PDB file of C-alpha atoms in Angstrom:
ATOM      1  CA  UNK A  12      23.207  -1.839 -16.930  1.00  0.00           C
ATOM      2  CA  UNK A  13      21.780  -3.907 -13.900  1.00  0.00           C
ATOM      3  CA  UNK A  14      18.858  -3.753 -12.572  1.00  0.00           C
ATOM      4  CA  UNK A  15      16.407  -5.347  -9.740  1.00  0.00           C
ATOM      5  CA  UNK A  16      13.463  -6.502 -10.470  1.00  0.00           C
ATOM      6  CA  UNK A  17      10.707  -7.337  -7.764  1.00  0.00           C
ATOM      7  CA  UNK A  18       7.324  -8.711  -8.071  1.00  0.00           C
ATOM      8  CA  UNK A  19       4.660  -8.835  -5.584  1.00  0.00           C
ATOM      9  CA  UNK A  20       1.089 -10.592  -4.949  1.00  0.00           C
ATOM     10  CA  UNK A  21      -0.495 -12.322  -7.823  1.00  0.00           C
ATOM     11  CA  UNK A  22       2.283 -11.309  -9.914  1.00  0.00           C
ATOM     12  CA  UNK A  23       5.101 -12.413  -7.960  1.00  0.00           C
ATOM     13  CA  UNK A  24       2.821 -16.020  -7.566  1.00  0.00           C
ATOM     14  CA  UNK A  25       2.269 -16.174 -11.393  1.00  0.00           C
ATOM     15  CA  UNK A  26       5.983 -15.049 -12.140  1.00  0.00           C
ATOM     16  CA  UNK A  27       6.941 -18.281  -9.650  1.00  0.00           C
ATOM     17  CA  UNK A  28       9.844 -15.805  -8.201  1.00  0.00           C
ATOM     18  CA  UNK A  29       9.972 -13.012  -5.889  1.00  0.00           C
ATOM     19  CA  UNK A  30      12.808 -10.529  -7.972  1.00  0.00           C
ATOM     20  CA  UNK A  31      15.152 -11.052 -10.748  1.00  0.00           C
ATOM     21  CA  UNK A  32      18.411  -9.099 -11.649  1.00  0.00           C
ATOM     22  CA  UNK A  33      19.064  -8.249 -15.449  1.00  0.00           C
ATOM     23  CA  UNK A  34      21.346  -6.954 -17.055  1.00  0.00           C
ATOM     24  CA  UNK A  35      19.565  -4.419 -19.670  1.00  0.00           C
ATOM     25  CA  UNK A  36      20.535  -3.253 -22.941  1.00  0.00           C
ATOM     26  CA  UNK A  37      21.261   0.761 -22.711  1.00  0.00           C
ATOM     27  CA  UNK A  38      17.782   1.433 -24.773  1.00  0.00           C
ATOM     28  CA  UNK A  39      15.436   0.239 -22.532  1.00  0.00           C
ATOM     29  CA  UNK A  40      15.103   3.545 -20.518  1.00  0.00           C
ATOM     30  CA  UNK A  41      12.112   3.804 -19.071  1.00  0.00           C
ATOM     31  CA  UNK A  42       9.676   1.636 -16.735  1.00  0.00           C
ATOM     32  CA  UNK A  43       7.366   0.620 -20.366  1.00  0.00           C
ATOM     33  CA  UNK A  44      10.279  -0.526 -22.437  1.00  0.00           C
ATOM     34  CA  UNK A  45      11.106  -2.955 -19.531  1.00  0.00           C
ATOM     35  CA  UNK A  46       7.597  -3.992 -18.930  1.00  0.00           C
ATOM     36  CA  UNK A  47       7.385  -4.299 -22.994  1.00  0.00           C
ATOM     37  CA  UNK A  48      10.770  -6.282 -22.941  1.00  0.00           C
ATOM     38  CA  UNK A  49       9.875  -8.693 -20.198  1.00  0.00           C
ATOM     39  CA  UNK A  50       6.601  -9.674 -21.615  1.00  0.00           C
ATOM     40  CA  UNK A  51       8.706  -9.986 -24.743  1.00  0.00           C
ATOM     41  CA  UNK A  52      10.512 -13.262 -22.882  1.00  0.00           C
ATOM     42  CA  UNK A  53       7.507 -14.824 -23.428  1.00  0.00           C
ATOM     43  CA  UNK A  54       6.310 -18.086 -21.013  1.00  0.00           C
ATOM     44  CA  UNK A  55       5.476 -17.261 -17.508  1.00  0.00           C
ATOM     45  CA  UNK A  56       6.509 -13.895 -18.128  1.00  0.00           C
ATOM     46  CA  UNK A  57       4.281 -12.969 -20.844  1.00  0.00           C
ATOM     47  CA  UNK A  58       1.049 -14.750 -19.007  1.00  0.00           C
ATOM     48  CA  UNK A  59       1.832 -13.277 -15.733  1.00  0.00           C
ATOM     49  CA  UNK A  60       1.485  -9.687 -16.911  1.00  0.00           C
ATOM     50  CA  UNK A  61      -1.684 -10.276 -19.396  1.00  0.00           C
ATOM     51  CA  UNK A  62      -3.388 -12.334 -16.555  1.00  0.00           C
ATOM     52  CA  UNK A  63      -2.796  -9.566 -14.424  1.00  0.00           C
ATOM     53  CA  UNK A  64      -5.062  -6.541 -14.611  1.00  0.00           C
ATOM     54  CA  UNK A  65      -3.702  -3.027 -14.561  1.00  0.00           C
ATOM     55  CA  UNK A  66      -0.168  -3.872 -13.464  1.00  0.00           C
ATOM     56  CA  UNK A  67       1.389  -0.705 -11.392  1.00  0.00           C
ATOM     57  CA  UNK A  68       5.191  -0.205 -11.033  1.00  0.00           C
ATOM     58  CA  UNK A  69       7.549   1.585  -8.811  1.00  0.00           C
ATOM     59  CA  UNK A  70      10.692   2.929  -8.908  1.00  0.00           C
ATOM     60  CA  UNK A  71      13.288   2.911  -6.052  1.00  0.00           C
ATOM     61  CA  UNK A  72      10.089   2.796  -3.890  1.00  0.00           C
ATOM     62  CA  UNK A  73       8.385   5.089  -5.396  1.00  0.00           C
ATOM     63  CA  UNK A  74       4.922   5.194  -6.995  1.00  0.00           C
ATOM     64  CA  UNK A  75       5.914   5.440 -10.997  1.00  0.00           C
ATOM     65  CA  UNK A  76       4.787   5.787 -14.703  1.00  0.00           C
ATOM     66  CA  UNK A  77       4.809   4.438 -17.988  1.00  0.00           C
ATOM     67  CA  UNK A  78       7.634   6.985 -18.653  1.00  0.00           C
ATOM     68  CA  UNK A  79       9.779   7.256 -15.545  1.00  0.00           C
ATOM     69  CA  UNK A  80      13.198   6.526 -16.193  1.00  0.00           C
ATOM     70  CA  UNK A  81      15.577   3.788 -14.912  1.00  0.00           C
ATOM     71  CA  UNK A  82      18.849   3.487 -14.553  1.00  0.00           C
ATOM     72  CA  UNK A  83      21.738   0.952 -13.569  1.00  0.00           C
ATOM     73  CA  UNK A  84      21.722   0.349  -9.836  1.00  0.00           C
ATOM     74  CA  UNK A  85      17.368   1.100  -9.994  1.00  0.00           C
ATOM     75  CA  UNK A  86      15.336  -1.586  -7.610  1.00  0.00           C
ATOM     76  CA  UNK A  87      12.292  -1.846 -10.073  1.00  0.00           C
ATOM     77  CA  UNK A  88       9.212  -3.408  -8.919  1.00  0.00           C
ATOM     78  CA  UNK A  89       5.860  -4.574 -10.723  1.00  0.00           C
ATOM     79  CA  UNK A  90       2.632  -5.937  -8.705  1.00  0.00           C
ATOM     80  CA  UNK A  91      -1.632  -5.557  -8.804  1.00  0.00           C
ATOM     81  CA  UNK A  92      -4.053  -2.711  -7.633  1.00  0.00           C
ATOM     82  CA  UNK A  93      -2.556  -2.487  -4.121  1.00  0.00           C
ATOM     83  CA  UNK A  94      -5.502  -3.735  -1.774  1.00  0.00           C
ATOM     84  CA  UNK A  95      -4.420  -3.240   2.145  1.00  0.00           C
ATOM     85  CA  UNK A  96      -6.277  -1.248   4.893  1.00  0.00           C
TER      86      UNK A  96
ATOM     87  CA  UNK B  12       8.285   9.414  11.140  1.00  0.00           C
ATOM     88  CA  UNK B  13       5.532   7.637  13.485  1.00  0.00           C
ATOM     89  CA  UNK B  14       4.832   5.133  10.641  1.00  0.00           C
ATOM     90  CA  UNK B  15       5.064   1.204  11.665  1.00  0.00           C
ATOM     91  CA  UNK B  16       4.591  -2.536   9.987  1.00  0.00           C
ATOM     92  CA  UNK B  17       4.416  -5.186  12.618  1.00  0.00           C
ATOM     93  CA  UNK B  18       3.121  -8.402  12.456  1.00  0.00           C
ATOM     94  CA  UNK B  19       2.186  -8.708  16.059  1.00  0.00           C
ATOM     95  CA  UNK B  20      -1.188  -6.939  17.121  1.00  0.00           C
ATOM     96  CA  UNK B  21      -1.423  -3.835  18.732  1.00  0.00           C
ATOM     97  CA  UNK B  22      -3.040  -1.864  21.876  1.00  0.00           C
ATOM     98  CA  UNK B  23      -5.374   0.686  20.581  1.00  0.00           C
ATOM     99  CA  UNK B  24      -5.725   2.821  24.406  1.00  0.00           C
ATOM    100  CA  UNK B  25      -1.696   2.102  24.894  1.00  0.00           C
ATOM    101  CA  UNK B  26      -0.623   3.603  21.434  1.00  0.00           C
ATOM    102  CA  UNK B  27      -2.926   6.434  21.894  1.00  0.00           C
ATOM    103  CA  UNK B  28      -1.616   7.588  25.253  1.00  0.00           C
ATOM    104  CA  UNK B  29       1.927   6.643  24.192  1.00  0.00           C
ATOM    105  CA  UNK B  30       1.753   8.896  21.214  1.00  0.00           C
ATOM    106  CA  UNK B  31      -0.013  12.150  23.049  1.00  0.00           C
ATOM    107  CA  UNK B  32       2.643  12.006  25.722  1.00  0.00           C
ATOM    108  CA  UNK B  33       0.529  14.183  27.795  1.00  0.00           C
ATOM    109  CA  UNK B  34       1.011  17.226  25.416  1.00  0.00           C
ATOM    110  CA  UNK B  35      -1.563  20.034  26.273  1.00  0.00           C
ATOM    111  CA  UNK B  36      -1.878  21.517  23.097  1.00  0.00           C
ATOM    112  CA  UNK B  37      -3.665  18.386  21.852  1.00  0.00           C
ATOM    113  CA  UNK B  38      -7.755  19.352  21.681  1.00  0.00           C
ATOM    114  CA  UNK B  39      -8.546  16.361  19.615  1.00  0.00           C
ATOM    115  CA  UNK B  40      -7.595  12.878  18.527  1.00  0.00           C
ATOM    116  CA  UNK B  41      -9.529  11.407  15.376  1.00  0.00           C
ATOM    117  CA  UNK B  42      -8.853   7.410  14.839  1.00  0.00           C
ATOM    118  CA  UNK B  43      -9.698   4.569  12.808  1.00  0.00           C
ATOM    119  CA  UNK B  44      -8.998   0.682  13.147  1.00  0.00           C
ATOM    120  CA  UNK B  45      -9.403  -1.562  10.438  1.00  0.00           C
ATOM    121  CA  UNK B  46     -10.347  -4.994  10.938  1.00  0.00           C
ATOM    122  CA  UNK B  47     -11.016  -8.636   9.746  1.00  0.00           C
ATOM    123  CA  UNK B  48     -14.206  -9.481   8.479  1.00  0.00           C
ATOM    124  CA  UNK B  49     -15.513 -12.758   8.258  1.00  0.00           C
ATOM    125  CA  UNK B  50     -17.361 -11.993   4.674  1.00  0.00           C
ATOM    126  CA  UNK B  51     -16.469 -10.812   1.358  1.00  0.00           C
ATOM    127  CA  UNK B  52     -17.810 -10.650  -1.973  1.00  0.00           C
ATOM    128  CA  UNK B  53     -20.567 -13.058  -0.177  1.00  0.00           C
ATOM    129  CA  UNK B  54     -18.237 -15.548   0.852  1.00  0.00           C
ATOM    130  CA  UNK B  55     -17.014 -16.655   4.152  1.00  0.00           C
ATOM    131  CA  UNK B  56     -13.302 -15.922   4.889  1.00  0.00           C
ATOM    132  CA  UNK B  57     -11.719 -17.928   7.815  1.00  0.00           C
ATOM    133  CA  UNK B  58      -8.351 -16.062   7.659  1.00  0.00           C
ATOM    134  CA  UNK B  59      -6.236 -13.287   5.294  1.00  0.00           C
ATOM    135  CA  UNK B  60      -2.634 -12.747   4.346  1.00  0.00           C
ATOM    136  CA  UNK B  61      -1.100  -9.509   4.467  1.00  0.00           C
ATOM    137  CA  UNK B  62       1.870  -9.159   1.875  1.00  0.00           C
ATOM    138  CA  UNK B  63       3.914  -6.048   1.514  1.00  0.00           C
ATOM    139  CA  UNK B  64       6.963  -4.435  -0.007  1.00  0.00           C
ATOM    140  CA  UNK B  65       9.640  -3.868   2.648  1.00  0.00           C
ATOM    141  CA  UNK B  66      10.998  -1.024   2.622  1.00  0.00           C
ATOM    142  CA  UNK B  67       8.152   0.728   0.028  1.00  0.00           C
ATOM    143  CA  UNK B  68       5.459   0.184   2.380  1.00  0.00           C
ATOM    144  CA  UNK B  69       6.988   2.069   6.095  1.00  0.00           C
ATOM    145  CA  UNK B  70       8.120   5.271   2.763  1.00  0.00           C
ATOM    146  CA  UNK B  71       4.747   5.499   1.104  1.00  0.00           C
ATOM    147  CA  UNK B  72       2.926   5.437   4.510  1.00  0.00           C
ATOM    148  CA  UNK B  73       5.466   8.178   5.783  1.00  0.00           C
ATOM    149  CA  UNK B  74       4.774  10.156   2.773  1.00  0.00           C
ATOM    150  CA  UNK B  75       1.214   9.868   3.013  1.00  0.00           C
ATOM    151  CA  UNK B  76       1.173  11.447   7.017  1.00  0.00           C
ATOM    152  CA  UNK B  77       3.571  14.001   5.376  1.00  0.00           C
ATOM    153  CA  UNK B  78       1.333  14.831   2.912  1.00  0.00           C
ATOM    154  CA  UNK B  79      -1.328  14.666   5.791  1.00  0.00           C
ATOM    155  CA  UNK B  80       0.570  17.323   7.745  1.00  0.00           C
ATOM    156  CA  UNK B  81       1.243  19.695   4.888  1.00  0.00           C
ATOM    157  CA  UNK B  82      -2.154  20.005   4.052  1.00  0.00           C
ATOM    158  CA  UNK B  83      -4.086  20.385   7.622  1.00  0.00           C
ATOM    159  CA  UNK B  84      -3.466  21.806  10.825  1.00  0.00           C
ATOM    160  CA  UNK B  85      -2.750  19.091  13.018  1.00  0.00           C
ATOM    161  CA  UNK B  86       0.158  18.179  15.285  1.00  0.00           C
ATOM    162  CA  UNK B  87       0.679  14.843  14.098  1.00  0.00           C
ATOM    163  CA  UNK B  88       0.128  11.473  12.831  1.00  0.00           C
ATOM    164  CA  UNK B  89       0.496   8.052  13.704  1.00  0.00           C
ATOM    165  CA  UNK B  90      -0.300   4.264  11.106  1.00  0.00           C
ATOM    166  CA  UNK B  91       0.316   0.928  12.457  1.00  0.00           C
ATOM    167  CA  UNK B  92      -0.440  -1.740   9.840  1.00  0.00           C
ATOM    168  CA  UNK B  93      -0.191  -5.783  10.426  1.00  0.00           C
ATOM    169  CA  UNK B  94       1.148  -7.704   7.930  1.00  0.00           C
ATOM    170  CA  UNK B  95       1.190 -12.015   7.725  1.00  0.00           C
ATOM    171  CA  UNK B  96      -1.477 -14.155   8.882  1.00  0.00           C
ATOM    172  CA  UNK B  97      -4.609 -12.423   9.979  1.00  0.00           C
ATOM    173  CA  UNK B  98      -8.139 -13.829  11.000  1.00  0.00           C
ATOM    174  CA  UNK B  99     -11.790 -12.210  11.078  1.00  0.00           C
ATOM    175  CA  UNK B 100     -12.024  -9.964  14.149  1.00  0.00           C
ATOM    176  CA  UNK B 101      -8.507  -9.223  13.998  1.00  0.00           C
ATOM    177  CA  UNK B 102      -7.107  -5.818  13.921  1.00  0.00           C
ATOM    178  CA  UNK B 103      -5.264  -4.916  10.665  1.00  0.00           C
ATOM    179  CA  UNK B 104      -4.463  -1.111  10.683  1.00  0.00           C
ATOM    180  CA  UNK B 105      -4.636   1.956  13.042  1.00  0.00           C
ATOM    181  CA  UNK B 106      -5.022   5.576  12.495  1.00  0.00           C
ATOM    182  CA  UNK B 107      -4.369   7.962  14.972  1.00  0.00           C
ATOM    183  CA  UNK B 108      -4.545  12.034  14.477  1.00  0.00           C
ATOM    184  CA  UNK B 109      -3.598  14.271  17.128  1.00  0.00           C
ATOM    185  CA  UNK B 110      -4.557  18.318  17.056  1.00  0.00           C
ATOM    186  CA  UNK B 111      -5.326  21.683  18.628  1.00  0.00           C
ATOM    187  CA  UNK B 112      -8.998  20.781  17.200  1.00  0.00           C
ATOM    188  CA  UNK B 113     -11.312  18.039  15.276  1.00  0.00           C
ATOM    189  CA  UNK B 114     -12.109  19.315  12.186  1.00  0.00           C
ATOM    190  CA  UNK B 115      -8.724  18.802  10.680  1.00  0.00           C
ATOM    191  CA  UNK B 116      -8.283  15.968  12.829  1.00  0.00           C
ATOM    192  CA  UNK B 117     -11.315  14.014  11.201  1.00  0.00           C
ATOM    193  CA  UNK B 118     -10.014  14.944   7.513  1.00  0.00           C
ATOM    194  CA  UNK B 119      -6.585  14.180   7.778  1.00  0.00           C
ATOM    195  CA  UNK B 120      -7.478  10.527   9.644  1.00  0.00           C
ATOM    196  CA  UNK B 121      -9.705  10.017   6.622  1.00  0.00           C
ATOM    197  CA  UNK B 122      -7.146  11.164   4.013  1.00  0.00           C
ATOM    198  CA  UNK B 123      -4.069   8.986   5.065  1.00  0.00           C
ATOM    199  CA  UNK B 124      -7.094   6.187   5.249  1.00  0.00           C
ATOM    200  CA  UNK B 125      -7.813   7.026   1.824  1.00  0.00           C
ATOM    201  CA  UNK B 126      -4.220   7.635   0.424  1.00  0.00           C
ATOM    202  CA  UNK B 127      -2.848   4.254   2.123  1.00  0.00           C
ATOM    203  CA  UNK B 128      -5.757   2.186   0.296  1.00  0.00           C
ATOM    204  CA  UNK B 129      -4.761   3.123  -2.876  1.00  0.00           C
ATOM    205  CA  UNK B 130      -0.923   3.824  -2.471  1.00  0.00           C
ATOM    206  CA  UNK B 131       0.736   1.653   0.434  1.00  0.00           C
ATOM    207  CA  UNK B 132       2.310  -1.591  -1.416  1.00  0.00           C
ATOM    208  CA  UNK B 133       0.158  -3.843   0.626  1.00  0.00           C
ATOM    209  CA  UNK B 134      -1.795  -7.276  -0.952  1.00  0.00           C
ATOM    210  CA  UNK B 135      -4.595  -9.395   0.830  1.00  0.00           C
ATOM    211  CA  UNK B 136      -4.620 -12.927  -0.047  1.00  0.00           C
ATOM    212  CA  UNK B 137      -8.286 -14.257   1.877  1.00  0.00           C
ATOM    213  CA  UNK B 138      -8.812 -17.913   2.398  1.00  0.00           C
ATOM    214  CA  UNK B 139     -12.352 -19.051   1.438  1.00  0.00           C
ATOM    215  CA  UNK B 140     -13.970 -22.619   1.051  1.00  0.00           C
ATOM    216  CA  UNK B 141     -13.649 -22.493  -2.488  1.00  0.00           C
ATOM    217  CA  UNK B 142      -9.606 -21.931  -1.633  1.00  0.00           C
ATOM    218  CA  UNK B 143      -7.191 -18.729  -1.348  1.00  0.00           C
ATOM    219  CA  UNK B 144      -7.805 -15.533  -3.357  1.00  0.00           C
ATOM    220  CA  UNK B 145      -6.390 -12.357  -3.872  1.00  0.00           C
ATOM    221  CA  UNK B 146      -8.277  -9.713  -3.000  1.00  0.00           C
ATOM    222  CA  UNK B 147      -8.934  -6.857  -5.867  1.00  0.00           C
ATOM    223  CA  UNK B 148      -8.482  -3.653  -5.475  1.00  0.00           C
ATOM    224  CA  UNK B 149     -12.081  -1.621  -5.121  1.00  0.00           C
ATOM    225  CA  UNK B 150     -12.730   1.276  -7.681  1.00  0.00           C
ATOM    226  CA  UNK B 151     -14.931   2.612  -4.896  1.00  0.00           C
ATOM    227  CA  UNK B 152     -11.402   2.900  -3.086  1.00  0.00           C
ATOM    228  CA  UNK B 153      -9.693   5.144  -6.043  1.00  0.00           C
ATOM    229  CA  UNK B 154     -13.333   7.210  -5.675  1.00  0.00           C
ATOM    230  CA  UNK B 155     -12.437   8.040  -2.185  1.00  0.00           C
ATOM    231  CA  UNK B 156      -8.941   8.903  -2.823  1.00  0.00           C
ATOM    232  CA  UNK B 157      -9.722  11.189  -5.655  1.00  0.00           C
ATOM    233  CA  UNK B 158     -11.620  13.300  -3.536  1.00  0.00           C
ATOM    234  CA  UNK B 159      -8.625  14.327  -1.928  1.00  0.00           C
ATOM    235  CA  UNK B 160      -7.291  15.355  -5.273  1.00  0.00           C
ATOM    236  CA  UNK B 161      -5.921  19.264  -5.099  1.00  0.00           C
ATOM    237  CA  UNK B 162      -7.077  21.345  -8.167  1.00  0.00           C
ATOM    238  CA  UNK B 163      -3.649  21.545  -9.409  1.00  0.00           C
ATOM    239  CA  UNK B 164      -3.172  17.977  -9.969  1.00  0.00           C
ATOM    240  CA  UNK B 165      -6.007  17.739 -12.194  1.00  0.00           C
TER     241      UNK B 165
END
């Protein structure tokens, strides 16, 4: 299934791109087995999320957790601690 | 939804009267304007970046005045935030709360204040003489939006 993948702030910097689209396996079907498999790429990917503390994640725009699920078509997106205002 | 992202600056008296639109049952406006200041974490910072997720950012801030209007009695809301190059004295975000009176009017300025701290995608990259940094996110922040936590999401 296909997916988007969007980073932001430090991440996106440390990542060196802005989004990604993958193509995922049907078992990774929630927001932590994609976190887990990306850092499982190792290189940048790995160092950008350990250098990163307490990466959050959305979901179609929406605020999300370890366990939300995803699904083909999903806009996925990882970043920091959100720090506007 | 009265919720924008500009990168341009905004009039504070123009927006205000603008969003009233001369509606008598408005008793009280609450407000807030965040700005640029030219210190942090006891450095000097000559200028900011603002970086957001389009698209995320104008829903979570529309959720948050939602929110804001489901759990006070007020007529409405208004958030303006800047995004892109910023400098101190700058404006960054605006807060506006019409009602019939200003108790809820404070609380519900100070919620979506709260709420969009901790929940709008937003990211400030600060430019220091030691070079750029991004700026972390506060714990004192996620302190003032658990305040606002309801009993029943504990």
């Amino acid at each position: 299934m296909n997916v988007r993948i969007l980073y932001f702030g430090r991440l996106r910097e440390e990542m060196g791109i802005a989004g990604e689209m993958l193509d995922l396996p049907p078992e990774v079907g929630d927001v932590a087995s994609l976190r887990a498999r990306l850092i499982a790429r190792g290189g940048v990917s790995a160092s950008a999320f350990a250098t990163t503390k307490a990466v959050r994640f959305s979901v179609n725009q929406d605020l999300a957790r370890n366990d939300t699920p995803i699904k083909a078509g999903d806009e996925i997106a990882f970043f920091p601690p959100v720090s506007g205002g | 939804m009265p919720v924008r992202v500009q990168q341009g600056d905004f009039d504070v008296g123009a927006e205000i009267a603008a969003f009233r639109r001369a509606d008598p049952k408005i008793g009280a406006i609450a407000s807030f304007i965040g700005l640029v200041r030219d210190r942090n974490e006891g450095d000097a910072v000559a200028g900011m970046t603002l970086e957001h997720y389009p698209g995320m950012t104008e829903k979570a801030l529309a959720g948050i005045v939602a929110e804001a209007k489901g759990r006070w009695d007020i007529i409405d809301a208004l958030v303006i935030h800047r995004v892109g190059e910023l400098k101190p004295l700058d404006q960054i975000v605006l807060v506006v709360v019409t009602g019939a009176h200003r108790g809820a009017a404070f609380a519900a300025c100070e919620f979506i204040m709260d709420y969009l701290k901790t929940r709008a995608p937003l990211w400030k990259k600060e430019q220091t003489a030691e070079g750029a940094r991004w700026v972390e996110a506060r714990s004192s922040d996620d302190e003032a939006a658990e305040r606002w936590s309801e009993p029943s999401a504990k």
